[in-house]
mmCIF file of C-alpha atoms in Angstrom:
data_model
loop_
_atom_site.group_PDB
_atom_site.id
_atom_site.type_symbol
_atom_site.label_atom_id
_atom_site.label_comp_id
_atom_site.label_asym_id
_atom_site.label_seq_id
_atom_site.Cartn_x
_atom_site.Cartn_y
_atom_site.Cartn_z
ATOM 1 C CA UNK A 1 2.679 23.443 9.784
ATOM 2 C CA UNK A 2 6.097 25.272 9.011
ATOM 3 C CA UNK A 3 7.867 23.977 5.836
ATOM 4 C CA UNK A 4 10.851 23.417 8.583
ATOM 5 C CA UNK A 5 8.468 20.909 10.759
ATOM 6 C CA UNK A 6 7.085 18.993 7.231
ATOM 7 C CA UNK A 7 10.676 18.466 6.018
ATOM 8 C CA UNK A 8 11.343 16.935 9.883
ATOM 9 C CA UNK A 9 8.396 14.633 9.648
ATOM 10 C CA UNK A 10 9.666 13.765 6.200
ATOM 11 C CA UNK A 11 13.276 12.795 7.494
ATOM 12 C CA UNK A 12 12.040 11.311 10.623
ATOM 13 C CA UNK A 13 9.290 8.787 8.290
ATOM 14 C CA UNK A 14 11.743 7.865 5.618
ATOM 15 C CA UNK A 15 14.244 6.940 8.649
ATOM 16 C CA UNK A 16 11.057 4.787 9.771
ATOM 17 C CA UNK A 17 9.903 3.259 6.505
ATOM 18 C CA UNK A 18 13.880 2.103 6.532
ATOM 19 C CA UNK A 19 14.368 1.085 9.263
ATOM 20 C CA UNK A 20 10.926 -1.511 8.726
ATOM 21 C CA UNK A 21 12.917 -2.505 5.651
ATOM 22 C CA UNK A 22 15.986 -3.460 7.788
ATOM 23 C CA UNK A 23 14.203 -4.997 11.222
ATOM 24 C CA UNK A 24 11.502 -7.089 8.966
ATOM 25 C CA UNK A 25 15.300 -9.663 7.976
ATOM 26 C CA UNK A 26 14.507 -10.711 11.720
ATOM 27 C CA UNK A 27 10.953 -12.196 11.177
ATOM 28 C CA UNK A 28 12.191 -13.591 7.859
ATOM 29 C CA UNK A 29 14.972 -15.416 9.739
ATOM 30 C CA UNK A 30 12.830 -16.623 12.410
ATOM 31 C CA UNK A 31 10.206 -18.235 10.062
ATOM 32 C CA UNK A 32 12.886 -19.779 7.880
ATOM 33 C CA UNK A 33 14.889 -21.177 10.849
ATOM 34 C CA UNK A 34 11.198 -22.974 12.292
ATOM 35 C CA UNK A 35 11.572 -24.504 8.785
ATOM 36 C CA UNK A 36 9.080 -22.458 6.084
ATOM 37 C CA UNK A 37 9.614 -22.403 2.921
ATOM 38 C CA UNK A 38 11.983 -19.131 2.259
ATOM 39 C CA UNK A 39 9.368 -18.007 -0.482
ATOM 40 C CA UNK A 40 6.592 -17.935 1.615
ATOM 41 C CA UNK A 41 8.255 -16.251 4.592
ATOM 42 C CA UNK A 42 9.304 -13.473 1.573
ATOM 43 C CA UNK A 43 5.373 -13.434 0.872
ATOM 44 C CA UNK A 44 5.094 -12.699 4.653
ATOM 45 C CA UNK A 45 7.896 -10.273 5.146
ATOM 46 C CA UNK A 46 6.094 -8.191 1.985
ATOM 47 C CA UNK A 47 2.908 -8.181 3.258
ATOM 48 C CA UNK A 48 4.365 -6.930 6.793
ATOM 49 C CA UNK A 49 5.971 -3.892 4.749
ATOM 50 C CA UNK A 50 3.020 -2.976 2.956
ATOM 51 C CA UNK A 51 1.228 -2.464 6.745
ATOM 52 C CA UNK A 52 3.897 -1.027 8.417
ATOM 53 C CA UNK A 53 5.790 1.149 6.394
ATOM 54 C CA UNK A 54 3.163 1.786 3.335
ATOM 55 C CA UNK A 55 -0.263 1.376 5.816
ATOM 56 C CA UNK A 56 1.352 3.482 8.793
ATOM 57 C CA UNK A 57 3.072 6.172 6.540
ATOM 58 C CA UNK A 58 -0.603 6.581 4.968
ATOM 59 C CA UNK A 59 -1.969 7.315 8.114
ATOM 60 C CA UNK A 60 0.512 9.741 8.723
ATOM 61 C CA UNK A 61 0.201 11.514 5.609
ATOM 62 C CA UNK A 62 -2.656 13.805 6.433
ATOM 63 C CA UNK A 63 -1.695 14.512 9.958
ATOM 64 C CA UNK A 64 2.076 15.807 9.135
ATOM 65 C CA UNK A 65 1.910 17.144 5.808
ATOM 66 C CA UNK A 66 -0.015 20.341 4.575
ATOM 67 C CA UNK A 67 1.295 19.685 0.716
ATOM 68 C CA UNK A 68 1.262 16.550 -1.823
ATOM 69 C CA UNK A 69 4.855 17.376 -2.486
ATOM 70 C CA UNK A 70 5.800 15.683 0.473
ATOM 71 C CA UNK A 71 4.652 12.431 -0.006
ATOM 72 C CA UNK A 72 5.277 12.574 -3.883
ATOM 73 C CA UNK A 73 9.079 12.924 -2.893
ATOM 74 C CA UNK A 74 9.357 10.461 -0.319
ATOM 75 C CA UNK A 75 7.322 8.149 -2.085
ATOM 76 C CA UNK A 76 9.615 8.336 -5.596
ATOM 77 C CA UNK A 77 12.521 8.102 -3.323
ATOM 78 C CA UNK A 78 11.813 4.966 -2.249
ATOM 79 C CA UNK A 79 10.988 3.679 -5.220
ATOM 80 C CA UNK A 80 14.625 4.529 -6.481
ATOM 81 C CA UNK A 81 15.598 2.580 -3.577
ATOM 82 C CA UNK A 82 13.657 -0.468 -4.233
ATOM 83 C CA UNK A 83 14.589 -0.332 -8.179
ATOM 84 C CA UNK A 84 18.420 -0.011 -7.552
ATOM 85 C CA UNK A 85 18.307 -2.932 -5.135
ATOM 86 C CA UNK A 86 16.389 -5.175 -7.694
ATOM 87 C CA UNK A 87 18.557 -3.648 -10.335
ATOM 88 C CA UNK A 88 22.211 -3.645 -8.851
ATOM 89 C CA UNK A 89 21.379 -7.225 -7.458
ATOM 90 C CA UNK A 90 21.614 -6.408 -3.923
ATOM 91 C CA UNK A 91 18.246 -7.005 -3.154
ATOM 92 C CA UNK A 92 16.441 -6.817 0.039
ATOM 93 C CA UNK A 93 16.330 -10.874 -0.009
ATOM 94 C CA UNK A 94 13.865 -11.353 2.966
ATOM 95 C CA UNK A 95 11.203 -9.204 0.897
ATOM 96 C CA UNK A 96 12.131 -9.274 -2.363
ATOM 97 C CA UNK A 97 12.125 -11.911 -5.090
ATOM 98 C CA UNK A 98 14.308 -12.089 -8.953
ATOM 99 C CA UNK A 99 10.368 -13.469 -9.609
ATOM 100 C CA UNK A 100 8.535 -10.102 -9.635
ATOM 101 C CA UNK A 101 9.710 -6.243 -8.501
ATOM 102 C CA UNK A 102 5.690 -5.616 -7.277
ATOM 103 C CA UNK A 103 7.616 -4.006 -4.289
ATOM 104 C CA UNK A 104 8.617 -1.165 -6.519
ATOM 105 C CA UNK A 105 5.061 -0.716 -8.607
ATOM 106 C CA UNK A 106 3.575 -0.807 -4.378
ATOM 107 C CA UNK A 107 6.403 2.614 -4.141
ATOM 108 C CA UNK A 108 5.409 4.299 -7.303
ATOM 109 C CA UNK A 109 1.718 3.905 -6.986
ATOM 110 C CA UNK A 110 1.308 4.811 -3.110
ATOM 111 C CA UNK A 111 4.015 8.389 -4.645
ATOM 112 C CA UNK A 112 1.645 9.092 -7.332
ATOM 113 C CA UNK A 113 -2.137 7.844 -5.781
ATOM 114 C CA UNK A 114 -1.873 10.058 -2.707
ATOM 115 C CA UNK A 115 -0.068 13.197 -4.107
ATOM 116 C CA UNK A 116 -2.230 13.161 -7.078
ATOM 117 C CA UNK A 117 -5.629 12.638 -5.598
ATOM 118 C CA UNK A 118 -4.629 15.235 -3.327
ATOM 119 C CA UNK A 119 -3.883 17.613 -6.029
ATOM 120 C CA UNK A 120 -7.335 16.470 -7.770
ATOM 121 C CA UNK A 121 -9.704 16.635 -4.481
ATOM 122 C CA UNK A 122 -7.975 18.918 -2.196
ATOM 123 C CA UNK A 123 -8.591 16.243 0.525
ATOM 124 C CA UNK A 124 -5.445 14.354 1.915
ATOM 125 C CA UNK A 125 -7.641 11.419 3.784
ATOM 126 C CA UNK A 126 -9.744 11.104 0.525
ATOM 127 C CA UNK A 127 -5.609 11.046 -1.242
ATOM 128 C CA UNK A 128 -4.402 8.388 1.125
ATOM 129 C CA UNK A 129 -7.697 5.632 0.512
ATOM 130 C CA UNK A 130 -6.792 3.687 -2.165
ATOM 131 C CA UNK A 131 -2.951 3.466 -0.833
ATOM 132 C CA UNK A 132 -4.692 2.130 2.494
ATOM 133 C CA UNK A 133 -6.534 -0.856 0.531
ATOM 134 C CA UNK A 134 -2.893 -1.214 -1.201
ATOM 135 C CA UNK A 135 -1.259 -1.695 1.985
ATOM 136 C CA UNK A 136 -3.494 -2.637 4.470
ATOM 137 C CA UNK A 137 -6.558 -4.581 2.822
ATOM 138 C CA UNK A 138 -4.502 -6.144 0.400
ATOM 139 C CA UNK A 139 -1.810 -7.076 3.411
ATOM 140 C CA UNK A 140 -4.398 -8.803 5.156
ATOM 141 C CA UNK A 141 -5.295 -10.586 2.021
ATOM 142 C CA UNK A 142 -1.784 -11.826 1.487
ATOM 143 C CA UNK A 143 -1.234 -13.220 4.797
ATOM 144 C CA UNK A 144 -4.696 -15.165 5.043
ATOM 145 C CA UNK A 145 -3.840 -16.497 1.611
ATOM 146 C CA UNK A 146 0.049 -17.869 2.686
ATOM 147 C CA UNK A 147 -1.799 -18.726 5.612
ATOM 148 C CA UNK A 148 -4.933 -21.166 4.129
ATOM 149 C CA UNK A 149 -3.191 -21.829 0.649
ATOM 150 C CA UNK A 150 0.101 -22.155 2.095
ATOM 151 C CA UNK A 151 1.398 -20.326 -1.450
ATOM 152 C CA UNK A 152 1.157 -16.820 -3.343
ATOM 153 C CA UNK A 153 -2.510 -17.344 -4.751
ATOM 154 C CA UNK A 154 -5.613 -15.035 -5.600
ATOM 155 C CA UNK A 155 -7.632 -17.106 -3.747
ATOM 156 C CA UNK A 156 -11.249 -15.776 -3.107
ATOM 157 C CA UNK A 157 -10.544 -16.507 0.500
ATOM 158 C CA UNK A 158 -8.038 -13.139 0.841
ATOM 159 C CA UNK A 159 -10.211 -10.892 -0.548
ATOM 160 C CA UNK A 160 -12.855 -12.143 1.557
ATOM 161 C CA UNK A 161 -10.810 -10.373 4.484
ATOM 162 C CA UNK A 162 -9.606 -7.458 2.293
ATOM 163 C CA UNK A 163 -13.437 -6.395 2.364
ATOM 164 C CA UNK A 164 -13.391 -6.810 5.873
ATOM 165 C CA UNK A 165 -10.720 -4.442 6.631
ATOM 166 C CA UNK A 166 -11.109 -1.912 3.631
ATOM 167 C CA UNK A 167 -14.767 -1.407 4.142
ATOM 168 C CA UNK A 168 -14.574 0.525 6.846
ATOM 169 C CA UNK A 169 -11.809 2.213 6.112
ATOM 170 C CA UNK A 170 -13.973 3.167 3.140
ATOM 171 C CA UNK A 171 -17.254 4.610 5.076
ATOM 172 C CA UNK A 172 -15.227 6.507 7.716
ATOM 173 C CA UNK A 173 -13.131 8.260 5.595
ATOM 174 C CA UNK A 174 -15.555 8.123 2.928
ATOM 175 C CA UNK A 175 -17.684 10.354 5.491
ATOM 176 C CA UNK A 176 -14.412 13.032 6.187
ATOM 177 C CA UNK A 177 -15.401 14.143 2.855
ATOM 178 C CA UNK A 178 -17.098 17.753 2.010
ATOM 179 C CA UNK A 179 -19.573 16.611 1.261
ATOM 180 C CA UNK A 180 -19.253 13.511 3.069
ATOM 181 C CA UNK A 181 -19.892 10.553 0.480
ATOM 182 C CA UNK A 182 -19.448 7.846 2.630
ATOM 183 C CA UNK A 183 -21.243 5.288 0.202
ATOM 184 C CA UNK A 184 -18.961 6.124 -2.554
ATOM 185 C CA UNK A 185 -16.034 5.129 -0.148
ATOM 186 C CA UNK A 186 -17.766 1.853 0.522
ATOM 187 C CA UNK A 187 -18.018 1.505 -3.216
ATOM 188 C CA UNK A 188 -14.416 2.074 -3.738
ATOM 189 C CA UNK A 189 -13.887 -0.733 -0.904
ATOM 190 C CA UNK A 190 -15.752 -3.369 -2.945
ATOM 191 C CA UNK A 191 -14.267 -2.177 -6.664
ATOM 192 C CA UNK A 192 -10.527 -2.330 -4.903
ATOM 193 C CA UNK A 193 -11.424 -5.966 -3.296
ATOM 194 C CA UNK A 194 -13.148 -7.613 -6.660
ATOM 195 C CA UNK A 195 -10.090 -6.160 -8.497
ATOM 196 C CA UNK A 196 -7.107 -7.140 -6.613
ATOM 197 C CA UNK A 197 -7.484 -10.605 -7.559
ATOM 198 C CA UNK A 198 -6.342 -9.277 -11.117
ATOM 199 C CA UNK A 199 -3.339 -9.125 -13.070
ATOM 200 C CA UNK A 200 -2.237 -8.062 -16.225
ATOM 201 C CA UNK A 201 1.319 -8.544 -17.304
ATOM 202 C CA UNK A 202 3.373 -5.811 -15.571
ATOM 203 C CA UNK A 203 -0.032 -4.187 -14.223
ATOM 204 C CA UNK A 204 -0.252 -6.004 -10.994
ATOM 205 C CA UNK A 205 -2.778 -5.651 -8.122
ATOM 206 C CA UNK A 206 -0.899 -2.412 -6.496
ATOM 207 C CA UNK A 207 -1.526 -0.931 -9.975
ATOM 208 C CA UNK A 208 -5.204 -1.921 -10.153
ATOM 209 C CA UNK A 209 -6.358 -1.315 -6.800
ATOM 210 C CA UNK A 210 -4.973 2.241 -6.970
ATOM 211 C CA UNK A 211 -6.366 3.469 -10.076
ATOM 212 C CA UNK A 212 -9.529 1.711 -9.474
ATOM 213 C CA UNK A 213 -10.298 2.604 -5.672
ATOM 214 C CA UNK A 214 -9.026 6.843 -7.553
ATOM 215 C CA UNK A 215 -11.144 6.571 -10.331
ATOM 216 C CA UNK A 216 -14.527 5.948 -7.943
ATOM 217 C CA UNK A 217 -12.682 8.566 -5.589
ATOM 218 C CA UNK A 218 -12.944 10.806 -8.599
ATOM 219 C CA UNK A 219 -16.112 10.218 -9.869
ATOM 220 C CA UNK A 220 -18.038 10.221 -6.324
ATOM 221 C CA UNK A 221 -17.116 13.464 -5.502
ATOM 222 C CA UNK A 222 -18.210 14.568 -8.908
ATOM 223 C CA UNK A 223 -21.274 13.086 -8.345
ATOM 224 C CA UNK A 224 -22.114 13.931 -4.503
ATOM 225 C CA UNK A 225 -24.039 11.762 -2.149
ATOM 226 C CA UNK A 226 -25.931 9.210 -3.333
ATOM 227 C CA UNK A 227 -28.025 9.422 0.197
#
């Protein structure tokens, strides 16, 4: 693609990834007006961001793009944007909380995960895995966990359906690799699952899950098939 036609695609996804930030105040209201808990329709709201603007703007990543500078970019620009709205106090109230500002670490790491694996392995679907368990495995795994717990939780329950989903996601892209090392994508699945349900301090599960799910990335395609 033309540099002209990347920097298009890179207008026309921030303008999407903002306007999910803006649209998600109406599910927030909704669920708070049947009566939830304003926290837990937050947790919802957060989750819904991860999958549509973080999980869709993944997926779009490899077909749009022909350079990690693109995503690296738009990815630290947005985490300016989520910083100066925790920081100036105008937060985005329907996703995020004075509690924690994981909504900014969930910026930074997709920026960094997918341009630098990119950089590292020359493969942009291999450079966009670990930011799909970040959005959409560990999206799942919030919502069935507000759902069942009724409360932000690492119950074993979530991760439970963050296997489900990032499995998959593992093998088949996993298997896009040259060589294809679809086992080592499975493995990444199961090391980003076990882990989310970690925290340290400031290093949350967005942290973990993306190093983690890079670092077996990394060391697979050192490696090579193990079948």
């Amino acid at each position: 693609m033309t540099i002209s036609s990347q920097l298009f695609w890179a207008a026309g996804l921030s303008l999407y990834v903002l306007a999910v930030l803006f649209v998600t105040r109406i599910p927030y209201r909704a669920m708070v007006a049947r009566g939830m808990e304003p926290i837990r329709a937050v947790y919802y709201n957060r989750k819904i961001v991860h999958m549509l603007a973080g999980g869709v703007g993944s997926l779009m990543v490899p077909l749009v793009f022909d350079s990690p500078w693109f995503p690296l970019v738009c990815g630290l620009l947005l985490t300016l944007l989520t910083y100066g709205a925790h920081a100036t106090g105008l937060r985005f109230y329907w996703f995020q909380t004075d509690e924690n500002r994981n909504d900014v670490k969930f910026a930074l790491m997709w920026a960094l995960s997918v341009s630098l694996l990119w950089w590292l392995l020359d493969n942009p679907w291999l450079a966009i895995l670990p930011a799909l368990y970040m959005a959409f495995g560990d999206g799942v795994t919030g919502i069935a966990r507000n759902l069942m717990v009724r409360r932000r939780s690492k119950s074993p329950i979530g991760n439970v359906f963050m296997l489900i989903v990032c499995a998959p996601l593992g093998w088949v892209i996993g298997g896009l690799a040259e060589p294809a090392i679809p086992v080592w994508g499975l493995i990444s699945a199961i090391v980003a699952t076990w882990i989310e349900r970690y925290e340290f301090g400031p290093i949350d599960d967005n942290v973990l899950i993306t190093v983690a799910a890079s670092g077996v990335l990394l060391l697979g395609t050192s490696v090579g098939p193990l079948f």
